[in-house]
Amino acid sequence: MEGLQTLWASTALANFEIGQIVMMLVGGLLLFLAIKKGFEPLLLLPIGFGAVLANIPLAGFTEPGGVLYYIYYVGIETGVFPLLIFMGVGAMTDFGALIANPRMLFLGAAAQFGIFATLFGAIALNLVPGFDFSLKDASAIAIIGGADGPTAIFLASKLAPDLLGAIAVAAYSYMALVPIIQPPIMKALTTPEERKIKMEQLRQVSKKEKILFPLAVLFLTILFLPAATPLVGMFCLGNLMKESGVVDRLSNTAQNELINIVTIFLGLAVGSKLSADQFLTIETLGILGLGAVAFSIGTGTGVLMAKLMSKFSDKPINPLLGAAGVSAVPMAARVVNKVGLEANPHNFLLMHAMGPNVAGVLGSAVAAGILLALVG
Amino acid sequence: MEGLQTLWASTALANFEIGQIVMMLVGGLLLFLAIKKGFEPLLLLPIGFGAVLANIPLAGFTEPGGVLYYIYYVGIETGVFPLLIFMGVGAMTDFGALIANPRMLFLGAAAQFGIFATLFGAIALNLVPGFDFSLKDASAIAIIGGADGPTAIFLASKLAPDLLGAIAVAAYSYMALVPIIQPPIMKALTTPEERKIKMEQLRQVSKKEKILFPLAVLFLTILFLPAATPLVGMFCLGNLMKESGVVDRLSNTAQNELINIVTIFLGLAVGSKLSADQFLTIETLGILGLGAVAFSIGTGTGVLMAKLMSKFSDKPINPLLGAAGVSAVPMAARVVNKVGLEANPHNFLLMHAMGPNVAGVLGSAVAAGILLALVG
Amino acid sequence: MEGLQTLWASTALANFEIGQIVMMLVGGLLLFLAIKKGFEPLLLLPIGFGAVLANIPLAGFTEPGGVLYYIYYVGIETGVFPLLIFMGVGAMTDFGALIANPRMLFLGAAAQFGIFATLFGAIALNLVPGFDFSLKDASAIAIIGGADGPTAIFLASKLAPDLLGAIAVAAYSYMALVPIIQPPIMKALTTPEERKIKMEQLRQVSKKEKILFPLAVLFLTILFLPAATPLVGMFCLGNLMKESGVVDRLSNTAQNELINIVTIFLGLAVGSKLSADQFLTIETLGILGLGAVAFSIGTGTGVLMAKLMSKFSDKPINPLLGAAGVSAVPMAARVVNKVGLEANPHNFLLMHAMGPNVAGVLGSAVAAGILLALVG
Amino acid sequence: MMSVSELLYEAAILMVVGMVVVFIFLTLLIFATKLLSKFAGQEEAPVNNPVQPSNLNAPAPVIAAISAAIHQYKQNNK
Amino acid sequence: MMSVSELLYEAAILMVVGMVVVFIFLTLLIFATKLLSKFAGQEEAPVNNPVQPSNLNAPAPVIAAISAAIHQYKQNNK
Amino acid sequence: MMSVSELLYEAAILMVVGMVVVFIFLTLLIFATKLLSKFAGQEEAPVNNPVQPSNLNAPAPVIAAISAAIHQYKQNNK
Ligand code: NA
Ligand code: NA
Ligand code: NA
């Protein structure tokens, strides 16, 4: 009898805790969303797989000696992986549309209200029994509203590592849901006439402007928000490598092989934080709910800001553009284009939406810097 | 006179130990085999070069501060490098032939007898004076019979780091020697008539089957062999990235740049373990002999299993396919094809041999998991 | 009043030290040279950017927890990054011209006098008040004359880490200035008649020679200069991977993705050493001056050596070739070609100059080994 | 420290147990693969349920489901 | 340990300060970008200083504004 | 701590020793390369030992020369 028990003990079956099984199902759900639904598969596939591996009993993936432990320790705890991703994203970003129409930065600013309102909302949730978010927790959760994965992971790793798994999953899931979350809000806050507004064509931007822009962004960040310089700095480095045109082989590597390698590792490491005791909590429900709220508010304030700007502008501004201010590049810009085309089949807003779209990336990196400076 | 001795001391010539010279010659032999003979050059070239570097007196490559020290410490001691290679191999593997004819898994199972028989043989060698293999040593040696480099390195780094150099060299050398070792055994155990048996064409396998297969493999491994999940899990991750079709840029990076970078480092780090005191021992002779035995037995039991299956099957099975069960992908499958063509110039067995071939990869990863669970 | 001071304190403006501002301007200057002037942009762009990031007050890039801290610690302090760059450079190098005309190695030897004369010069500078170079410092500075970035960084990280920033900047800056520094010296030391000398065509070199050459170089280095084997060994590994033709995928990765990734990190890490207290010293001025001297002397002795060889040779040697002996591959060879064409529009020296050019790489690696053995 | 005969005995046991487990495991995998092919083998087959929670049109039930899972977990964890 | 009402108050202040600073910062960036375009917008323009310090003409009011925002926050945070 | 004149003396010795060793080493490499070409220069040449130890026929004088150079340095360094 004893022998049989020994055998039994060497399989996982005997050692499964219910929480591990649930987390594996969560990992399986993420894989399903990534593969079958095409939701941000580059991140959700490795995250989901990492979640499955991390919850295998006896396998020790997340303990010292396990591969996920080392990857997390080297890449996330140091903050290096999200920063490298941000560098690669910078090398993929074209600021042309924003430089041609810099007022679009107001839309990128307005959409960040999603972040700060959610911060307030997260603290307000403490009134509900079972929730106990600190200001650091609330800040890390709120950044989901920035619709920017690496920014969310970077901030969470600094302010609330325990919540990192849930925050990253929420951030990437909602980014994938942008085409579902945003259109109703956009339509509710605009009239069909407003949605039909055509924007005038953007001017050509010179190479020199594109080279100097990341340097100007970095310069202002250095002066006024040093806490944001890790994120903004690496982003600007990537963008400068691209726009300078003198280090194409570095720029290409940063936006291809390097970002791919880091993405695999980052996803696995984030997945390794999806353990039952950290994820299967009432807080996770709160985080998922708050994330949806954050996206919605950001979309709304972006649209309202565009309407306000349109009033004070000599040239009309299509208020749909405001929705692109949450970033989620380039998904939100595509959504703007699609909703615009529904109202007017000849109105192509994609290029115009790229302005507030990349402004939203800067906006949420700035917001992250503010939170690091004031709460971190 | 004293001055002359000082001078002499600052060159390597005075500091060479005979063992280092021999190990350099071993390194040179590996380079010769890799470059001139084309034996597994992707691994044997860096391993041979690493062996040369590691044995230079006064250079300190393998001491703290030396580059090979860091590479070994970071990549092999943690187990990360073999697992990344395995992920890349997974991203290169097509399970289609196996899914179309899953009974081929029996051949992959039978060929693992090479491993377990060799384990017994290694312990039996202790009867010869000079040998003193523990069960851990014997297990690490036996896995050479799995004909799978990263599996052998991973297991040796966990069970017998001192023998890692000899085990890795034996594993890759014999994998290169597959076209020489296998055919005589295959021919001895089969009749010309059997070798002429034609297999019927394999059915088309759906994309969905290919996506679900790695998940099914992982699922079973989680339930019954958690100790095998590091190897099997990373392999299945690579395969899922490939088959899902939604993360092609990650899959391509995993099977190209990432695996190339890791291969260079892995080879150098393995080479750095080829030091005289660890390699120039009677044990190494034993390991080399046992490795050859392991390959031969695995080939033989694979062929015999195929003959047995053919008896109980309504459709005849060409027994040569059993030899592919040792893995050594895709070399063993090519050998099967070649020997088959010799018997019947119109009998193309390559596609059919890929089934047992990839089954052998799973089989030896499973065997490694068993050894880790019972001996580790 | 107190409140206002608190606010002020949270921006960088209040925390800037004058040294940091100056170093940022230095970083900006490097970016300008890289982007606008095209000076070694692959290195000077990330170095310049790293210098800017490293000097941001309150941002902590170079303190534990900061991304540049980790990159420096992992890649430069261990010596791994310069060695990987050297491996990649080896994989890009074609020794054909040198094997066809091995006497060109004399030119690569003569040009190293720039290194050793500068070592003496650096010590002589101690006679000027304010300078206090040790032999280690002087050796690290002198290697600038080797016109080889990774060699300079490797040696500086071992002998004089405090001077690493200034030395690396000087090395890459002067490599970029080769087309300006060398021609006047070349013309001053040669007559128009000498510059018109045509070289006879080089013979074809066999594949086998190319494979054996890196092994022969490594062999001699092992015997007589073990201290040079880290540099020479990794270089020869890269070259062997390329010439053997059996590991093309490793060779391609080493000279593309891997070297690109490491270059980004190496540049940033070098830039992180450009801090005010280490860079804004009278020593830096000395280093910059000595570097220019080193290049000039190396160019001169190379040319003079070529003239000397021409006297003792049955076939005349164009003395311009000597200037290529400082390495700075392939810039110096191009300069030789250009100056040669000015004297004789039909005299193409490029291929002939590649011989002394790659000889110069070996020469300075050998010189670095000598300095490590005698001073390190 | 085990004697050689003890080691040999252990190795023999390992050999038998190892081969048995390898065969059981890969046999299981054969069944799993056949099952897989039965459900997913036809390219034309309607989308079967690998892990099919059609949650896009109704977030409320999703949260309800996750809630139920967490509830279950908390219950069992007390 | 702060009470929920204290936390709420802090969060409200953070919300206001955060949005104010985001807007000030991005407004500054608008000015900087316009200045940039003025000097570097024409492909034919002569080579300007590559690190165009576009905001140096009005640092005082800017700092005052950001300072005021942060001040407000810190005040309320004591 | 050495005086500047001592340092200068050392540096001078280093300069001489360094250049001598560089020249000896690269001269050896010239011989090695020539030997290499002799044995492996023809594409049709028979397969030679890939690690052609080209200098083994005269290691003694070489070592003597390098030794002398380094000796000189160490002597002067005491
Ligand atoms: Na954003
Ligand atoms: Na196998
Ligand atoms: Na050089």
mmCIF file of C-alpha atoms in Angstrom, chain F residues 33-61:
data_model
loop_
_atom_site.group_PDB
_atom_site.id
_atom_site.type_symbol
_atom_site.label_atom_id
_atom_site.label_comp_id
_atom_site.label_asym_id
_atom_site.label_seq_id
_atom_site.Cartn_x
_atom_site.Cartn_y
_atom_site.Cartn_z
ATOM 1 C CA THR F 33 52.100 31.421 -43.337
ATOM 2 C CA LYS F 34 54.709 30.604 -45.962
ATOM 3 C CA LEU F 35 54.981 27.077 -44.700
ATOM 4 C CA LEU F 36 51.197 26.875 -44.731
ATOM 5 C CA SER F 37 51.061 28.046 -48.325
ATOM 6 C CA LYS F 38 53.704 25.561 -49.299
ATOM 7 C CA PHE F 39 51.699 22.663 -47.961
ATOM 8 C CA ALA F 40 48.165 23.885 -48.522
ATOM 9 C CA GLY F 41 48.519 26.483 -51.223
ATOM 10 C CA GLN F 42 47.440 24.288 -54.098
ATOM 11 C CA GLU F 43 43.740 23.521 -54.126
ATOM 12 C CA GLU F 44 44.717 20.073 -55.391
ATOM 13 C CA ALA F 45 47.217 19.425 -52.620
ATOM 14 C CA PRO F 46 46.697 16.242 -50.590
ATOM 15 C CA VAL F 47 45.003 16.617 -47.231
ATOM 16 C CA ASN F 48 47.551 17.776 -44.695
ATOM 17 C CA ASN F 49 47.216 17.865 -40.967
ATOM 18 C CA PRO F 50 44.840 20.771 -40.403
ATOM 19 C CA VAL F 51 46.795 22.109 -37.463
ATOM 20 C CA GLN F 52 50.041 22.524 -39.345
ATOM 21 C CA PRO F 53 52.573 23.211 -36.609
ATOM 22 C CA SER F 54 54.840 25.187 -38.827
ATOM 23 C CA ASN F 55 57.371 26.400 -36.321
ATOM 24 C CA LEU F 56 58.182 23.240 -34.492
ATOM 25 C CA ASN F 57 61.382 22.797 -36.456
ATOM 26 C CA ALA F 58 63.027 25.723 -34.718
ATOM 27 C CA PRO F 59 61.452 26.550 -31.420
ATOM 28 C CA ALA F 60 64.707 26.911 -29.524
ATOM 29 C CA PRO F 61 66.072 30.077 -31.192
#
